[in-house]
Amino acid sequence: MAIEVSFCTEPDFLRIFAIISDAFAGDQPYMDTMYPNHHTDHGRSEGAERLLHMKCTDATNRFLKAIDTGTGEIIGQAKWNVFENGMPEQTKLAGSYWESQDEKEYAEFLYEVCLEPIRRVARSAEGPLVVLDILTVDPKHQRRGAGRMLVEWGVKMADEMGAEMCVEASVFGRPLYKQNGFQDVEHVEVRVPEKWKGRPKIEFTFMRRAATSGKMNSGLN
Ligand SMILES: CC(C)(COP(=O)(O)OP(=O)(O)OC[C@H]1O[C@@H](n2cnc3c(N)ncnc32)[C@H](O)[C@@H]1OP(=O)(O)O)[C@@H](O)C(=O)NCCC(=O)NCCS
């Protein structure tokens, strides 16, 4: 059955968030920290609202869905960010979704630290930058090509803009990004203050893809 990629609209967000939650259901402590109780109905409805708020308040966001044209079901999603003129100042995590002040502080810490490799590239970027922020495919529909289509959409857009790209890749996304011209820059294991040492390890591979001009800005070099 064919798959099509298009922009998300408001009614899609509950399904989009459910896909993110299901796809990260295994060993994904970042998701558990940022979106507490994301596996529950309440957590999903909160998560969907938060994503929709991002769409409505931040014009750099591009939310995409992959639809199975045979059933009409949304089976995957991507959130791209397009920074044409640098990256906006980081805002604090808003909301009261966390069970304690410590949980919220940990989420704020991760949010800041995990964005730092992208911020470093953005600070030194001489042209536009396209960032893949979230990519997930419903586990029931993986390995059908939806992930590839969502990545190719962003790559095509970046190439048309002459933009550099970057992504913080999970072990599952990394092969797909490599196939699309991203290169490993560094493997990041987030170092946490002593009080959070017992928490699950957060790690990812930071990857970059040069602008079509072939020029890679020097943010991390
Ligand atoms: C990563 C992810 C989005 C891929 O989606 P998908 O629709 O299954 O991907 P595709 O079917 O388009 O596969 C494209 C290629 O990616 C690679 N790939 C996809 N899933 C993989 C896996 N589990 N292990 C290794 N390689 C994988 C393969 O090279 C694959 O090509 P092939 O099937 O011809 O071998 C999906 O596995 C997912 O949602 N994972 C959990 C969330 C996640 O880690 N997201 C990435 C965050 S950076």
XYZ file of N, CA and C and ligand atoms in Angstrom:
711
model
N 0.849 -1.207 0.000
C 0.000 0.000 0.000
C 0.876 1.246 0.000
N 0.404 2.275 -0.691
C 1.235 3.470 -0.851
C 1.227 4.335 0.408
N 2.269 5.121 0.512
C 2.392 6.054 1.643
C 2.583 7.451 1.066
N 1.916 8.419 1.702
C 2.049 9.814 1.252
C 2.448 10.693 2.425
N 3.231 11.724 2.135
C 3.668 12.651 3.187
C 3.001 14.002 2.965
N 2.469 14.586 4.048
C 1.878 15.927 3.943
C 1.978 16.625 5.294
N 1.588 17.900 5.323
C 1.651 18.659 6.572
C 0.537 18.225 7.528
N 0.847 18.260 8.828
C -0.162 17.948 9.848
C -1.126 19.119 10.004
N -2.352 18.796 10.321
C -3.329 19.820 10.706
C -3.773 19.517 12.142
N -4.497 20.459 12.719
C -4.814 20.368 14.154
C -5.385 19.013 14.600
N -6.368 18.454 13.883
C -6.953 17.188 14.375
C -5.966 16.014 14.380
N -4.812 16.167 13.737
C -3.858 15.046 13.660
C -3.054 14.862 14.940
N -3.056 15.882 15.818
C -2.015 15.887 16.838
C -2.130 14.799 17.906
N -3.345 14.371 18.198
C -3.485 13.285 19.171
C -2.850 11.999 18.612
N -3.137 11.732 17.368
C -2.566 10.535 16.727
C -1.032 10.669 16.586
N -0.612 11.873 16.214
C 0.832 12.111 16.058
C 1.551 11.848 17.373
N 0.982 12.377 18.463
C 1.652 12.188 19.751
C 1.625 10.710 20.165
N 0.515 10.022 19.872
C 0.436 8.586 20.224
C 1.528 7.797 19.488
N 1.787 8.172 18.248
C 2.844 7.485 17.487
C 4.208 7.721 18.144
N 4.453 8.972 18.539
C 5.742 9.288 19.190
C 5.876 8.457 20.469
N 4.807 8.439 21.247
C 4.832 7.710 22.519
C 5.061 6.210 22.290
N 4.353 5.635 21.328
C 4.507 4.195 21.057
C 5.909 3.879 20.519
N 6.386 4.745 19.641
C 7.690 4.466 19.014
C 8.821 4.556 20.036
N 8.635 5.434 21.035
C 9.675 5.583 22.060
C 9.357 4.773 23.312
N 8.433 3.832 23.198
C 7.968 3.127 24.392
C 9.043 2.250 25.030
N 10.029 1.847 24.268
C 11.045 0.948 24.818
C 11.945 1.657 25.803
N 13.162 1.908 25.362
C 14.174 2.433 26.264
C 14.463 3.883 25.875
N 13.550 4.773 26.196
C 13.744 6.167 25.775
C 13.524 7.122 26.944
N 14.523 7.215 27.832
C 14.357 8.024 29.035
C 14.135 9.509 28.755
N 14.592 10.000 27.612
C 14.384 11.423 27.297
C 12.885 11.714 27.174
N 12.218 10.849 26.440
C 10.768 10.991 26.237
C 10.025 10.903 27.578
N 10.428 9.927 28.396
C 9.768 9.741 29.699
C 9.935 10.985 30.566
N 11.073 11.653 30.428
C 11.334 12.836 31.251
C 10.575 14.058 30.731
N 10.596 14.231 29.433
C 9.973 15.425 28.853
C 8.444 15.349 28.893
N 7.928 14.156 28.675
C 6.462 13.980 28.610
C 6.041 12.927 29.630
N 5.970 13.324 30.920
C 5.638 12.329 31.950
C 4.288 11.665 31.643
N 4.196 10.398 31.902
C 2.950 9.634 31.702
C 2.451 9.673 30.257
N 3.384 9.742 29.318
C 2.965 9.876 27.910
C 2.218 8.658 27.388
N 2.325 7.527 28.134
C 1.624 6.310 27.696
C 0.162 6.296 28.143
N -0.250 7.246 29.025
C -1.643 7.255 29.496
C -2.489 8.179 28.601
N -3.806 8.018 28.679
C -4.699 8.881 27.873
C -4.476 10.346 28.216
N -4.382 10.622 29.525
C -4.196 12.002 29.956
C -2.846 12.553 29.460
N -1.803 11.728 29.636
C -0.459 12.142 29.197
C -0.426 12.385 27.699
N -1.165 11.593 26.944
C -1.171 11.742 25.487
C -1.912 13.000 25.068
N -2.989 13.266 25.790
C -3.732 14.461 25.422
C -2.914 15.721 25.769
N -2.196 15.679 26.887
C -1.294 16.797 27.231
C -0.177 16.939 26.204
N 0.393 15.795 25.823
C 1.491 15.816 24.839
C 1.027 16.389 23.515
N -0.163 15.976 23.093
C -0.703 16.481 21.818
C -0.895 17.994 21.886
N -1.406 18.464 23.018
C -1.603 19.921 23.189
C -0.282 20.666 23.140
N 0.732 20.064 23.757
C 2.044 20.739 23.766
C 2.625 20.832 22.361
N 2.461 19.771 21.583
C 2.972 19.815 20.197
C 2.198 20.834 19.366
N 0.889 20.837 19.557
C 0.057 21.779 18.802
C 0.424 23.227 19.162
N 0.684 23.438 20.444
C 1.110 24.767 20.883
C 2.415 25.161 20.165
N 3.333 24.206 20.040
C 4.597 24.489 19.338
C 4.311 24.886 17.895
N 3.410 24.157 17.271
C 3.081 24.452 15.866
C 2.529 25.876 15.740
N 1.668 26.247 16.687
C 0.975 27.538 16.584
C 1.845 28.716 16.991
N 2.886 28.461 17.796
C 3.640 29.602 18.345
C 5.057 29.728 17.785
N 5.513 28.726 17.047
C 6.899 28.773 16.558
C 6.898 28.467 15.067
N 7.120 29.515 14.281
C 7.014 29.380 12.823
C 8.152 28.570 12.211
N 9.158 28.208 13.014
C 10.244 27.386 12.444
C 9.828 25.913 12.348
N 8.736 25.541 13.024
C 8.318 24.130 13.036
C 7.629 23.710 11.741
N 7.963 22.521 11.288
C 7.223 21.900 10.176
C 6.827 20.494 10.647
N 5.545 20.314 10.934
C 5.058 18.998 11.378
C 4.522 18.239 10.168
N 5.082 17.068 9.939
C 4.664 16.251 8.788
C 4.073 14.936 9.256
N 3.184 14.414 8.424
C 2.638 13.079 8.720
C 2.854 12.197 7.489
N 2.979 10.901 7.751
C 3.008 9.916 6.667
C 1.704 9.133 6.777
N 0.957 9.097 5.678
C -0.349 8.422 5.689
C -0.312 7.188 4.793
N -0.896 6.117 5.292
C -1.124 4.934 4.463
C -2.351 5.257 3.610
N -2.159 5.399 2.306
C -3.270 5.856 1.465
C -4.364 4.789 1.333
N -4.016 3.545 1.623
C -5.021 2.475 1.556
C -6.041 2.571 2.677
N -5.587 2.930 3.867
C -6.476 2.949 5.039
C -6.773 4.365 5.524
N -5.988 5.324 5.089
C -6.141 6.703 5.565
C -5.494 6.923 6.925
N -4.857 5.885 7.466
C -4.269 5.987 8.811
C -2.934 6.732 8.773
N -2.729 7.583 9.781
C -1.407 8.217 9.932
C -0.496 7.170 10.550
N 0.653 6.929 9.921
C 1.535 5.862 10.423
C 2.904 6.382 10.876
N 3.172 7.644 10.586
C 4.469 8.190 11.003
C 4.426 9.697 11.030
N 5.431 10.265 11.671
C 5.479 11.736 11.774
C 6.918 12.219 11.813
N 7.095 13.469 11.415
C 8.401 14.118 11.590
C 8.163 15.558 12.006
N 9.030 16.042 12.876
C 9.024 17.469 13.205
C 10.372 18.012 12.752
N 10.304 18.866 11.751
C 11.513 19.558 11.264
C 11.493 20.981 11.781
N 12.681 21.539 11.979
C 12.785 22.967 12.285
C 13.654 23.631 11.233
N 13.149 24.710 10.711
C 13.871 25.434 9.658
C 14.303 26.773 10.227
N 15.609 26.943 10.387
C 16.151 28.198 10.927
C 16.793 28.967 9.776
N 16.064 29.940 9.296
C 16.602 30.697 8.153
C 17.537 31.801 8.612
N 17.278 32.307 9.802
C 18.093 33.411 10.317
C 18.539 33.122 11.740
N 19.215 32.025 11.951
C 19.662 31.667 13.297
C 18.543 31.037 14.106
N 18.929 30.577 15.280
C 17.982 29.857 16.144
C 17.496 30.809 17.231
N 16.188 30.864 17.481
C 15.708 31.773 18.525
C 16.290 31.422 19.891
N 16.315 32.393 20.794
C 16.773 32.147 22.161
C 15.980 31.000 22.763
N 16.657 30.184 23.554
C 15.956 29.057 24.175
C 15.033 29.545 25.284
N 13.785 29.085 25.243
C 12.866 29.460 26.314
C 12.839 28.344 27.359
N 12.492 28.710 28.574
C 12.389 27.706 29.646
C 11.222 26.777 29.347
N 11.284 25.561 29.837
C 10.165 24.632 29.684
C 8.962 25.166 30.455
N 7.870 25.357 29.767
C 6.685 25.894 30.454
C 5.780 24.741 30.902
N 4.852 25.029 31.786
C 3.839 24.045 32.150
C 4.102 23.380 33.481
N 3.085 22.648 33.935
C 3.196 21.978 35.241
C 2.867 20.501 35.047
N 3.618 19.886 34.157
C 3.334 18.487 33.814
C 4.076 17.514 34.728
N 5.009 18.031 35.523
C 5.889 17.157 36.286
C 5.393 16.966 37.711
N 5.685 15.776 38.269
C 5.130 15.439 39.583
C 5.830 16.166 40.716
N 7.036 16.620 40.488
C 7.763 17.317 41.546
C 8.667 18.366 40.901
N 9.157 19.261 41.738
C 10.071 20.291 41.259
C 11.358 19.647 40.720
N 11.792 18.577 41.391
C 13.020 17.899 40.952
C 12.846 17.310 39.544
N 11.665 16.721 39.280
C 11.404 16.153 37.948
C 11.447 17.255 36.890
N 10.871 18.394 37.227
C 10.847 19.497 36.268
C 12.267 20.034 36.041
N 13.027 20.150 37.121
C 14.402 20.651 36.978
C 15.233 19.702 36.117
N 15.008 18.411 36.297
C 15.750 17.445 35.480
C 15.359 17.585 33.999
N 14.063 17.763 33.761
C 13.605 17.956 32.372
C 14.233 19.226 31.782
N 14.284 20.294 32.560
C 14.885 21.549 32.079
C 16.364 21.362 31.778
N 17.028 20.613 32.660
C 18.451 20.343 32.465
C 18.684 19.588 31.151
N 17.900 18.510 30.946
C 18.083 17.709 29.723
C 17.787 18.532 28.472
N 16.726 19.303 28.561
C 16.292 20.123 27.426
C 17.431 21.050 26.992
N 18.064 21.650 27.989
C 19.142 22.594 27.690
C 20.387 21.865 27.161
N 20.794 20.822 27.861
C 22.035 20.128 27.501
C 21.907 19.426 26.145
N 20.754 18.808 25.908
C 20.604 18.042 24.670
C 20.542 18.954 23.451
N 20.100 20.178 23.640
C 20.031 21.089 22.483
C 21.368 21.747 22.167
N 22.326 21.587 23.068
C 23.569 22.348 22.928
C 24.343 22.051 21.618
N 24.484 20.789 21.188
C 25.203 20.564 19.920
C 24.550 21.308 18.747
N 23.225 21.328 18.738
C 22.519 22.023 17.645
C 22.742 23.534 17.769
N 22.687 24.031 18.985
C 22.904 25.474 19.200
C 24.297 25.894 18.737
N 25.284 25.037 19.000
C 26.657 25.380 18.594
C 26.746 25.513 17.083
N 26.085 24.588 16.373
C 26.085 24.671 14.903
C 25.339 25.932 14.464
N 24.194 26.169 15.096
C 23.377 27.329 14.702
C 24.145 28.635 14.912
N 24.924 28.702 16.000
C 25.651 29.944 16.302
C 26.669 30.275 15.225
N 27.247 29.231 14.639
C 28.300 29.496 13.660
C 27.795 29.369 12.217
N 26.515 29.062 12.067
C 25.989 28.826 10.714
C 26.062 30.101 9.882
N 26.513 29.928 8.665
C 26.590 31.086 7.773
C 25.384 31.148 6.852
N 24.558 30.143 6.903
C 23.364 30.106 6.059
C 22.243 29.434 6.829
N 21.177 29.041 6.134
C 20.065 28.386 6.818
C 20.452 27.016 7.376
N 19.723 26.627 8.393
C 19.970 25.334 9.043
C 18.631 24.608 9.177
N 18.615 23.346 8.792
C 17.406 22.524 8.920
C 17.702 21.400 9.917
N 16.868 21.309 10.948
C 17.095 20.333 12.026
C 15.942 19.335 12.058
N 16.299 18.054 12.114
C 15.261 17.034 12.327
C 15.122 16.850 13.835
N 14.009 17.293 14.384
C 13.838 17.270 15.837
C 13.233 15.946 16.314
N 12.179 15.497 15.648
C 11.560 14.215 16.050
C 11.190 13.432 14.787
N 11.502 12.163 14.772
C 11.056 11.271 13.683
C 10.604 9.968 14.316
N 9.358 9.598 14.095
C 8.881 8.309 14.618
C 7.877 7.688 13.647
N 7.911 6.372 13.628
C 6.925 5.619 12.846
C 6.270 4.625 13.800
N 4.974 4.511 13.697
C 4.215 3.547 14.504
C 4.900 2.175 14.400
N 5.242 1.558 15.545
C 5.934 0.262 15.505
C 5.231 -0.768 14.614
N 3.906 -0.672 14.485
C 3.182 -1.647 13.644
C 3.452 -1.409 12.152
N 4.010 -0.241 11.827
C 4.204 0.114 10.410
C 5.656 0.411 10.060
N 6.568 -0.004 10.941
C 7.977 0.266 10.630
C 8.494 -0.650 9.528
N 9.562 -0.243 8.911
C 10.230 -0.954 7.805
C 9.341 -1.035 6.566
N 8.478 -0.030 6.384
C 7.681 0.035 5.147
C 8.089 1.243 4.305
N 9.049 2.008 4.791
C 9.531 3.140 3.999
C 9.010 4.502 4.435
N 8.152 4.549 5.481
C 7.603 5.849 5.910
C 8.709 6.752 6.466
N 9.584 6.174 7.291
C 10.677 6.957 7.870
C 11.541 7.561 6.774
N 11.856 6.748 5.787
C 12.690 7.230 4.667
C 12.006 8.396 3.942
N 10.723 8.285 3.712
C 10.007 9.361 2.994
C 10.008 10.659 3.790
N 9.849 10.539 5.114
C 9.822 11.739 5.965
C 11.206 12.399 6.014
N 12.250 11.580 5.967
C 13.611 12.144 5.943
C 13.892 12.774 4.576
N 13.490 12.075 3.529
C 13.753 12.614 2.177
C 13.040 13.947 1.941
N 11.871 14.095 2.563
C 11.140 15.364 2.426
C 12.002 16.515 2.953
N 12.593 16.304 4.137
C 13.410 17.359 4.750
C 14.696 17.599 3.969
N 15.286 16.522 3.467
C 16.536 16.647 2.705
C 16.290 17.443 1.418
N 15.170 17.166 0.781
C 14.838 17.881 -0.462
C 14.655 19.380 -0.168
N 13.908 19.653 0.913
C 13.688 21.056 1.273
C 15.026 21.743 1.572
N 15.878 21.075 2.343
C 17.162 21.680 2.711
C 18.010 21.919 1.460
N 17.998 20.960 0.544
C 18.803 21.122 -0.678
C 18.285 22.285 -1.516
N 16.980 22.448 -1.553
C 16.417 23.576 -2.311
C 16.807 24.912 -1.669
N 16.936 24.898 -0.333
C 17.306 26.140 0.376
C 18.813 26.345 0.434
N 19.585 25.304 0.098
C 21.033 25.363 0.288
C 21.390 25.334 1.770
N 20.588 24.602 2.549
C 20.767 24.597 4.009
C 21.609 23.419 4.481
N 22.352 23.659 5.541
C 22.989 22.565 6.260
C 21.920 21.879 7.108
N 22.175 20.620 7.499
C 21.203 19.892 8.316
C 21.903 19.248 9.509
N 21.149 19.032 10.576
C 21.687 18.210 11.656
C 20.574 17.471 12.401
N 20.999 16.448 13.116
C 20.049 15.595 13.844
C 20.770 14.935 15.014
N 20.035 14.699 16.085
C 20.564 13.914 17.198
C 19.957 12.526 17.060
N 20.759 11.596 16.584
C 20.222 10.322 16.106
C 20.193 9.244 17.173
N 19.091 8.501 17.180
C 19.030 7.274 17.978
C 19.694 6.166 17.163
N 19.905 5.010 17.786
C 20.502 3.896 17.046
C 19.602 3.459 15.892
N 18.309 3.705 16.020
C 17.381 3.267 14.959
C 17.391 4.236 13.775
N 17.517 5.535 14.096
C 17.489 6.524 13.015
C 18.814 6.639 12.275
N 19.911 6.332 12.960
C 21.238 6.624 12.410
C 21.500 6.009 11.018
N 21.146 4.717 10.801
C 21.409 4.158 9.461
C 20.656 4.916 8.362
N 19.445 5.331 8.675
C 18.623 6.053 7.702
C 19.236 7.424 7.395
N 19.737 8.092 8.410
C 20.349 9.406 8.193
C 21.650 9.260 7.393
N 22.403 8.224 7.709
C 23.647 7.975 6.960
C 23.344 7.807 5.478
N 22.287 7.044 5.184
C 21.913 6.813 3.779
C 21.527 8.114 3.084
N 21.174 9.122 3.878
C 20.756 10.398 3.302
C 21.833 11.476 3.434
N 23.059 11.059 3.620
C 24.177 12.004 3.550
C 24.577 12.643 4.864
N 23.964 12.244 5.983
C 24.402 12.767 7.280
C 25.671 12.011 7.700
N 26.530 12.734 8.410
C 27.753 12.096 8.907
C 27.837 12.224 10.422
N 28.418 11.204 11.050
C 28.604 11.266 12.505
C 29.542 12.403 12.862
N 29.189 13.159 13.879
C 30.096 14.184 14.401
C 30.632 13.734 15.756
N 29.730 13.340 16.636
C 30.179 12.834 17.942
C 29.084 11.999 18.585
N 29.535 11.057 19.392
C 28.577 10.304 20.193
C 28.484 11.007 21.546
N 27.283 11.403 21.930
C 27.111 12.177 23.157
C 26.476 11.305 24.243
N 27.151 11.251 25.384
C 26.534 10.650 26.582
C 26.351 11.799 27.554
N 25.119 12.121 27.857
C 24.863 13.309 28.677
C 25.415 13.106 30.085
N 26.254 14.061 30.508
C 26.801 13.994 31.872
C 25.897 14.770 32.807
N 25.478 14.115 33.873
C 24.495 14.753 34.756
C 25.123 15.062 36.115
N 24.613 16.080 36.805
C 25.080 16.349 38.159
C 24.859 15.141 39.072
N 25.675 15.080 40.113
C 25.690 13.942 41.051
C 24.277 13.505 41.486
N 23.419 14.484 41.781
C 22.099 14.126 42.342
C 21.226 13.335 41.366
N 21.555 13.386 40.054
C 20.762 12.645 39.070
C 21.523 11.444 38.490
N 22.613 11.082 39.141
C 23.487 10.021 38.611
C 22.770 8.682 38.443
N 21.759 8.409 39.260
C 21.083 7.111 39.185
C 20.081 7.008 38.049
N 19.870 8.089 37.341
C 18.846 8.070 36.276
C 19.383 7.366 35.018
N 18.451 6.858 34.190
C 18.908 6.134 32.994
C 19.773 7.024 32.098
N 20.751 6.381 31.458
C 21.701 7.108 30.605
C 20.992 7.681 29.377
N 21.347 8.904 29.016
C 20.817 9.514 27.788
C 21.978 9.629 26.812
N 21.819 9.053 25.636
C 22.894 9.149 24.645
C 22.325 9.234 23.239
N 23.101 9.851 22.360
C 22.701 9.970 20.956
C 23.941 10.260 20.122
N 23.793 10.099 18.816
C 24.890 10.473 17.910
C 24.514 11.769 17.214
N 25.343 12.764 17.394
C 25.076 14.026 16.713
C 25.613 13.917 15.284
N 24.743 14.228 14.308
C 25.106 14.057 12.895
C 24.831 15.342 12.128
N 25.646 15.566 11.117
C 25.443 16.754 10.282
C 25.485 16.360 8.806
N 24.799 17.167 8.025
C 24.816 16.963 6.569
C 25.121 18.317 5.941
N 26.136 18.345 5.091
C 26.557 19.614 4.505
C 25.479 20.188 3.595
N 25.492 21.507 3.472
C 24.616 22.155 2.502
C 25.002 21.688 1.107
N 24.087 21.819 0.161
C 24.368 21.289 -1.183
C 25.561 21.963 -1.824
N 25.907 23.136 -1.318
C 27.112 23.795 -1.816
C 28.336 22.965 -1.425
N 28.119 21.973 -0.530
C 29.223 21.144 -0.068
C 29.955 21.779 1.101
N 29.450 22.943 1.544
C 30.171 23.668 2.581
C 29.595 23.301 3.949
N 30.449 22.843 4.840
C 29.996 22.512 6.199
C 30.491 23.622 7.104
N 29.575 24.303 7.789
C 30.002 25.359 8.710
C 30.761 24.725 9.878
N 31.491 25.536 10.601
C 32.508 24.946 11.470
C 32.106 24.841 12.946
N 30.802 24.796 13.229
C 30.345 24.837 14.613
C 31.009 23.893 15.593
N 31.279 22.667 15.206
C 31.801 21.714 16.185
C 33.245 21.323 15.916
N 33.841 21.950 14.934
C 35.178 21.488 14.569
C 36.265 22.230 15.333
C 13.812 5.244 12.936
C 12.419 5.016 12.402
C 11.684 6.342 12.320
C 12.543 4.402 10.992
O 11.237 4.353 10.433
P 10.825 3.243 9.330
O 9.590 3.704 8.651
O 10.783 1.924 9.965
O 12.057 3.332 8.344
P 12.090 2.829 6.825
O 11.174 1.671 6.631
O 11.904 3.989 5.944
O 13.590 2.296 6.750
C 14.613 3.048 6.179
C 15.957 2.457 6.521
O 16.321 2.806 7.846
C 17.065 1.733 8.414
N 16.329 1.237 9.584
C 15.021 1.444 9.886
N 14.725 0.850 11.058
C 15.849 0.261 11.497
C 16.181 -0.521 12.632
N 15.288 -0.829 13.571
N 17.455 -0.968 12.754
C 18.373 -0.687 11.819
N 18.110 0.038 10.704
C 16.884 0.515 10.560
C 17.218 0.666 7.355
O 18.396 0.910 6.635
C 16.007 0.939 6.501
O 16.132 0.522 5.189
P 15.741 -1.007 4.806
O 14.420 -1.320 5.447
O 15.703 -0.945 3.317
O 16.846 -1.846 5.366
C 11.620 4.013 13.302
O 12.409 2.863 13.482
C 11.276 4.558 14.683
O 10.266 5.232 14.862
N 12.117 4.218 15.697
C 11.870 4.620 17.095
C 12.026 6.104 17.295
C 13.395 6.602 16.861
O 14.438 6.105 17.304
N 13.386 7.617 15.992
C 14.578 8.271 15.467
C 14.967 9.364 16.401
S 16.466 10.140 15.895
